[in-house]
Short mmCIF file of C-alpha atoms in Angstrom, two decimals:
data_model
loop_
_atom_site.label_atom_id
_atom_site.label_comp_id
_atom_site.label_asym_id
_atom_site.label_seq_id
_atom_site.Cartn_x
_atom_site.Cartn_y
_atom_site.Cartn_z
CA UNK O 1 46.19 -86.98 -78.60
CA UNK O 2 46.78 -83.66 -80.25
CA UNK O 3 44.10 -81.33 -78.94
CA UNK O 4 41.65 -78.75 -80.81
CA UNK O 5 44.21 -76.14 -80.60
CA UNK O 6 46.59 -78.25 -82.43
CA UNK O 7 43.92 -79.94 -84.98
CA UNK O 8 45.48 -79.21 -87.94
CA UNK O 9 49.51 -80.12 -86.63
CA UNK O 10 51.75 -80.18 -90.02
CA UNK O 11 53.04 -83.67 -90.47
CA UNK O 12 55.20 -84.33 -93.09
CA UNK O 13 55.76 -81.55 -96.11
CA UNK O 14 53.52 -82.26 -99.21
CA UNK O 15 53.07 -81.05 -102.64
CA UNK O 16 49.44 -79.54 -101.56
CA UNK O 17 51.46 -77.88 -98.62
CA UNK O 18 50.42 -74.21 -96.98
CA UNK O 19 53.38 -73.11 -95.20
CA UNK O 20 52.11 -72.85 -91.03
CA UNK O 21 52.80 -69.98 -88.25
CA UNK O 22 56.36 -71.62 -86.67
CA UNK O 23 55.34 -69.55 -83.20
CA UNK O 24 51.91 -72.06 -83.36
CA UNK O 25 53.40 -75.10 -84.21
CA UNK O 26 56.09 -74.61 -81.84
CA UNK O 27 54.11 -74.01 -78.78
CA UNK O 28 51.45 -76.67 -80.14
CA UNK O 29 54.95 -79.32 -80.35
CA UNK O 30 55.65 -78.43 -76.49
CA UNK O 31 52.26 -79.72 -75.37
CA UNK O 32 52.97 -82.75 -76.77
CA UNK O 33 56.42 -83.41 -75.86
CA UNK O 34 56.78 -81.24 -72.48
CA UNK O 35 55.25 -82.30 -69.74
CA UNK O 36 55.65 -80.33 -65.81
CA UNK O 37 55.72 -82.85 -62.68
CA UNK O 38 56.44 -81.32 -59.13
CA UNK O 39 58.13 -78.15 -60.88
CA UNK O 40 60.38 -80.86 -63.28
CA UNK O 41 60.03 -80.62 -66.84
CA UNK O 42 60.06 -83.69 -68.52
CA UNK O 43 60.44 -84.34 -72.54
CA UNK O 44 60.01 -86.96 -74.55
CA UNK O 45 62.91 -89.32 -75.86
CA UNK O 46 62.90 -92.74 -78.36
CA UNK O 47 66.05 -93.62 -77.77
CA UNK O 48 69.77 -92.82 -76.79
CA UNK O 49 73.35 -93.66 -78.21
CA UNK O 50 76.64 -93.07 -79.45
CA UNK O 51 76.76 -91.81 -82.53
CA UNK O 52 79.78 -91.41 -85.01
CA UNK O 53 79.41 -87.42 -85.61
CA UNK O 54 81.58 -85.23 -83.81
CA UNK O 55 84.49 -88.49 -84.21
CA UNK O 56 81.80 -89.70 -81.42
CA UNK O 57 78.88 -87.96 -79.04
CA UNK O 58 76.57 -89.51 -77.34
CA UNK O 59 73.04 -89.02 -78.01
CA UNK O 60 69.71 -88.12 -76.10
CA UNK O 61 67.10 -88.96 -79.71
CA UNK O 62 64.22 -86.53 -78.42
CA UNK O 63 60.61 -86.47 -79.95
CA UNK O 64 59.28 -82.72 -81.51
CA UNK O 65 60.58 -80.01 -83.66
CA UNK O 66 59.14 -77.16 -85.08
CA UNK O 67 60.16 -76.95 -88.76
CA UNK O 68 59.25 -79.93 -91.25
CA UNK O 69 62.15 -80.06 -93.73
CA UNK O 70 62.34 -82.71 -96.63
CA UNK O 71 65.45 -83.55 -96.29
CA UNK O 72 65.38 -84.00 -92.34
CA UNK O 73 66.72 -87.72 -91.39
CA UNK O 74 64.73 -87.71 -87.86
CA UNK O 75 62.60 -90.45 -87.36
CA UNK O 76 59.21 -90.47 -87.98
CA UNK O 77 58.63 -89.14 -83.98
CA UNK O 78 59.57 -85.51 -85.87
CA UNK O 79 55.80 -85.94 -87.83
CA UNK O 80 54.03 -88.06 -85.24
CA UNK O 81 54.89 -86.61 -81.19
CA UNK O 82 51.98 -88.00 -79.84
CA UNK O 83 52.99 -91.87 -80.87
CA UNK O 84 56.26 -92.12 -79.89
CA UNK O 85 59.05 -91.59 -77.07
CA UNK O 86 58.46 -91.63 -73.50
CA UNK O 87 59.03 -89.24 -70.75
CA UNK O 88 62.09 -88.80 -69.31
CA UNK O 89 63.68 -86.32 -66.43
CA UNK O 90 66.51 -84.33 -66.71
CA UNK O 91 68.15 -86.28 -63.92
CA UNK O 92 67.41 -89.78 -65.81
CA UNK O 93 68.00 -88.02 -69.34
CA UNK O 94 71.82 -87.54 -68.06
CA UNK O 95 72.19 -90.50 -66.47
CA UNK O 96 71.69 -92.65 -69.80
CA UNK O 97 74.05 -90.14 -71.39
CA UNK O 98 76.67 -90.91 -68.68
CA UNK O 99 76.50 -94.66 -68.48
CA UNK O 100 76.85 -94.51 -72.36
CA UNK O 101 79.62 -92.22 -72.36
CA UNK O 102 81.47 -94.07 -69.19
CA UNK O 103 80.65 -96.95 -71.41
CA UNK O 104 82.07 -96.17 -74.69
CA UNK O 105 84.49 -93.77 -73.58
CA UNK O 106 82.99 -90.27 -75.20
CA UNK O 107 82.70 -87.36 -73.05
CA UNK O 108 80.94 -85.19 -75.35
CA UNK O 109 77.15 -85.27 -75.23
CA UNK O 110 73.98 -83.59 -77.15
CA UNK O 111 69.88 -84.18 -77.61
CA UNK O 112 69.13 -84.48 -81.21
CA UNK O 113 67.00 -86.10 -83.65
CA UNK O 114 64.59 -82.83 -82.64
CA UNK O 115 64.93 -79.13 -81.52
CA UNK O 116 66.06 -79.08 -77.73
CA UNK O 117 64.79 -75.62 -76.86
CA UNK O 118 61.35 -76.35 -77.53
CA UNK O 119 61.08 -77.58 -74.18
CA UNK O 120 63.78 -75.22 -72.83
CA UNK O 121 63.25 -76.06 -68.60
CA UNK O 122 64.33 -79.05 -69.63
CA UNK O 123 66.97 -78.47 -71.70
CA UNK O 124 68.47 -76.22 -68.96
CA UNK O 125 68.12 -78.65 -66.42
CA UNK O 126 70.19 -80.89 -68.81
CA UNK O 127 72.82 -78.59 -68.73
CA UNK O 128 73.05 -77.99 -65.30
CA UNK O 129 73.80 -81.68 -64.80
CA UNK O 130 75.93 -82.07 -67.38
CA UNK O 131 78.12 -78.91 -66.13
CA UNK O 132 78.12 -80.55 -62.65
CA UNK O 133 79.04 -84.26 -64.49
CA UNK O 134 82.75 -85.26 -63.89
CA UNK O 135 82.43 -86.98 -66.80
CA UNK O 136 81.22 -84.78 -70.32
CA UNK O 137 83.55 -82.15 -71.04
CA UNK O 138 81.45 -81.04 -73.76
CA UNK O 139 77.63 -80.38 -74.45
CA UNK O 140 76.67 -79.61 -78.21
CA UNK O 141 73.28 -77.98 -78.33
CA UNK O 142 71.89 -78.68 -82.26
CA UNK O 143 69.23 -75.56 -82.45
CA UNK O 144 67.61 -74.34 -85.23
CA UNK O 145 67.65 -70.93 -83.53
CA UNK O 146 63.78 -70.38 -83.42
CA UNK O 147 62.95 -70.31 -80.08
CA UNK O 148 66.13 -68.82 -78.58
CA UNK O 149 65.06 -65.28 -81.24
CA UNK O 150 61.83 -65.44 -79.98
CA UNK O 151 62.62 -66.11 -76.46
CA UNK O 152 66.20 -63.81 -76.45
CA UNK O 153 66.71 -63.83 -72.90
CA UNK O 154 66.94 -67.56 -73.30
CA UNK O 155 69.92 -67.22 -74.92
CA UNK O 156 71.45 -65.11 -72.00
CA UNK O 157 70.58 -67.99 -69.66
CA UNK O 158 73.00 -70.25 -71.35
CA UNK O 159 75.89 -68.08 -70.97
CA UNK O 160 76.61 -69.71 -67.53
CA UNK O 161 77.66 -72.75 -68.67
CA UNK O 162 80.94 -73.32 -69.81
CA UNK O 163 80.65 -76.75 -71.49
CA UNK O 164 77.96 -75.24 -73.66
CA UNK O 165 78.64 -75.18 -77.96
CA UNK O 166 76.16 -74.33 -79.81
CA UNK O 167 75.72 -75.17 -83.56
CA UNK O 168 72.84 -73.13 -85.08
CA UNK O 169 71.63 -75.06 -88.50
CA UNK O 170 70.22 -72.13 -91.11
CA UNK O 171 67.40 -73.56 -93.62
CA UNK O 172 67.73 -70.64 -96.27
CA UNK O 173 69.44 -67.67 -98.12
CA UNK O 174 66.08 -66.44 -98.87
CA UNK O 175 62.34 -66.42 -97.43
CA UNK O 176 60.99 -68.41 -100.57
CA UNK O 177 63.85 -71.27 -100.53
CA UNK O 178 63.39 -71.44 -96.61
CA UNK O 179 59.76 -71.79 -96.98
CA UNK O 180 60.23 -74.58 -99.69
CA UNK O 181 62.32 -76.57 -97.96
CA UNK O 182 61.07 -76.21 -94.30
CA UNK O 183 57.24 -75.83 -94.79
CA UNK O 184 57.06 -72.66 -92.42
CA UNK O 185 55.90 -69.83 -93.63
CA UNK O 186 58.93 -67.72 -94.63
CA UNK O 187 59.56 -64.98 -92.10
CA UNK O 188 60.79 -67.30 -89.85
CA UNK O 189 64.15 -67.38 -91.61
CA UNK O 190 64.64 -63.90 -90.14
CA UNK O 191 64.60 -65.53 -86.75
CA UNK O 192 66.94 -67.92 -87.79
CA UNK O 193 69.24 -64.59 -88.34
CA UNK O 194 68.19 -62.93 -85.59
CA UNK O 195 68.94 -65.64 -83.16
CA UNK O 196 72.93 -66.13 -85.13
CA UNK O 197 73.38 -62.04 -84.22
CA UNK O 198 71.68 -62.69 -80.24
CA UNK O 199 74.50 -65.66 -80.13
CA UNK O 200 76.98 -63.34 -81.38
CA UNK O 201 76.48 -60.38 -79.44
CA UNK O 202 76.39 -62.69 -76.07
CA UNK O 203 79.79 -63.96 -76.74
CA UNK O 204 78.85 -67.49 -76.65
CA UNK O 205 80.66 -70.21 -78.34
CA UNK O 206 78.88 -71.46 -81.56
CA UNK O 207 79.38 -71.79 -85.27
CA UNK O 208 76.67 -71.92 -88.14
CA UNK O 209 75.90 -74.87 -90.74
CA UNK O 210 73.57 -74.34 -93.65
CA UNK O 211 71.92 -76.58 -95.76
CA UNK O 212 73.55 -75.29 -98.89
CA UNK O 213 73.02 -78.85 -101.22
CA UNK O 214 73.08 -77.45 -104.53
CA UNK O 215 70.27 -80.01 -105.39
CA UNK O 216 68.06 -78.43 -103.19
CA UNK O 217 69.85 -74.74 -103.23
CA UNK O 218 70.37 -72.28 -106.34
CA UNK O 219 73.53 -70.98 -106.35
CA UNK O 220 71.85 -67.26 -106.43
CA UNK O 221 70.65 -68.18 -102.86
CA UNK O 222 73.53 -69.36 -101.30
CA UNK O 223 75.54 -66.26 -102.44
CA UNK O 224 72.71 -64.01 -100.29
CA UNK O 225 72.67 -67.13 -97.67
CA UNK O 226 76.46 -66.01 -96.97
CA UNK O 227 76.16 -62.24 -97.35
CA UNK O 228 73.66 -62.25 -95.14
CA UNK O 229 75.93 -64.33 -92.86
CA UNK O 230 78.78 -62.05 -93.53
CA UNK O 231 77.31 -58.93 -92.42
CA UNK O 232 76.74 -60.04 -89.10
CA UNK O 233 80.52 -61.65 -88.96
CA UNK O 234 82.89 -62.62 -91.52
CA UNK O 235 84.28 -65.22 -89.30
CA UNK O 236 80.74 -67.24 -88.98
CA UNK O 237 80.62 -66.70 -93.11
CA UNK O 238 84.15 -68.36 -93.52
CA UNK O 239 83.27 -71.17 -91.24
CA UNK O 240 80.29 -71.83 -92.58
CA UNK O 241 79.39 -75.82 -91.89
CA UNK O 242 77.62 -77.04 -95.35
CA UNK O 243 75.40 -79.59 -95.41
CA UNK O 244 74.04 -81.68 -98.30
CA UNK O 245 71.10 -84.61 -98.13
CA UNK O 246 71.92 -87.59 -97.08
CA UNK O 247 69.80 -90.99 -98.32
CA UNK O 248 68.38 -92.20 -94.83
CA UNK O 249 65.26 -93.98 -94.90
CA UNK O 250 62.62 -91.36 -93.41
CA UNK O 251 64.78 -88.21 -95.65
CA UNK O 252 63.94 -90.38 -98.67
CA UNK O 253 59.74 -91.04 -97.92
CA UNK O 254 60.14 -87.19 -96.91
CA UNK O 255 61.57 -86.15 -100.26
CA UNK O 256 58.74 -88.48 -101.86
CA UNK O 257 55.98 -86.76 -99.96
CA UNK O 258 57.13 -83.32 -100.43
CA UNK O 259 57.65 -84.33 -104.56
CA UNK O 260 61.05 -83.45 -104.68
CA UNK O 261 63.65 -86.00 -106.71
CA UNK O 262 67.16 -86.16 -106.28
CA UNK O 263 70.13 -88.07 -107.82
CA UNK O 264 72.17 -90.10 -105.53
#
């Protein structure tokens, strides 16, 4: 159940929509997906896999996340926390990931379908057993960069592991496309920037995508999307990962919802 504090949790993006605080909903997501047991955090999962990105990475599908993009291909855990997924520990969280990557042959691993570091115990607790795995040889943390900007030492705590990449996904080029798209209120896109300069300045290995679709993204922004970009590193601007909307299922209710067409 999602309590009083959390009454009015953001679902899915609408065309009535009022963008919400992204510090509230985040800590009001971790209530309903973290849970502490004997000093353990657990987090909630649906499923886990192998999936084809990354020419194959297996997959921990976690429940929460604290931005509610229309073109997001989650599953409809993203909207609903508190009706799907079950808990899981670190310790059984890896050992799925292991018996599908001994399985399948893929020694690269990540938690997706959500944002990791909204429970982050767990999430480092995760790492720590993948670094001691003989198995993975890589771990690909998907962020949108929230938390670790408002949480920096967070970021610092990762340095330790040296199977750690991080891929930091930005939502914008500008406050008002970032709120359009995401449904948060549109400051938080300076976090999003704040948290690509904290990963830069702690040496950490990571590169930056953007959802740049030009269905969903003027031209105009993109240009201050990758000048932003650039004046923290031309190297993250030139690599710049760009993403465009892809037809799944829940991206196409999502795009209904939030009133937004688009031509396949």
């Amino acid at each position: 159940m999602v309590g009083e504090a959390c009454a009015n949790y953001p679902r899915y993006k609408t065309r009535e929509w009022v963008p919400y605080d992204v510090t509230e909903v985040t800590e009001c997501t971790r209530r309903l997906v973290c849970r502490k047991e004997g000093g353990v955090e657990l987090r909630k999962y649906t499923d886990f896999y192998v999936a084809g990105v990354y020419r194959g990475i297996v997959t921990g599908c976690l429940v929460g996340c604290n931005l509610r993009c229309f073109f997001c291909w989650s599953p409809l855990s993203r909207d609903f926390p508190e009706r799907y997924g079950d808990f899981y520990t670190p310790v059984q969280v890896v050992k799925r990931l292991e018996l599908l990557g001994r399985r399948y042959g893929v020694r690269k691993a990540r938690l997706s379908c959500g944002e990791p570091t909204v429970c982050f115990d767990h999430l480092l607790q995760v790492l720590e057993l993948i670094e001691e795995s003989k198995w993975f040889n890589l771990f690909i943390l998907e962020t949108n960069g929230i938390v670790l900007a408002l949480n920096p030492e967070y970021i610092h705590r990762l340095k330790k592991f040296s199977k750690l990449y991080v891929r930091i996904s930005l939502k914008g080029g500008s406050r008002e496309g970032f709120e359009f798209r995401t449904g948060a209120k549109g400051e938080a896109l300076d976090l999003q920037f704040k948290a690509v300069e904290i990963l830069k300045a702690a040496n950490l290995r990571f590169h930056v995508a953007a959802m740049t679709d030009p269905r969903i993204m003027s031209l105009e922004e993109r240009k201050k999307l990758v000048e932003r970009l650039w004046r923290t590193n031309s190297r993250l601007a030139l690599l710049l990962e760009e993403e465009v909307v892809d037809p799944y299922t829940t991206t196409i209710e999502r795009l209904k919802h939030a009133g937004v067409e688009l031509k396949w």
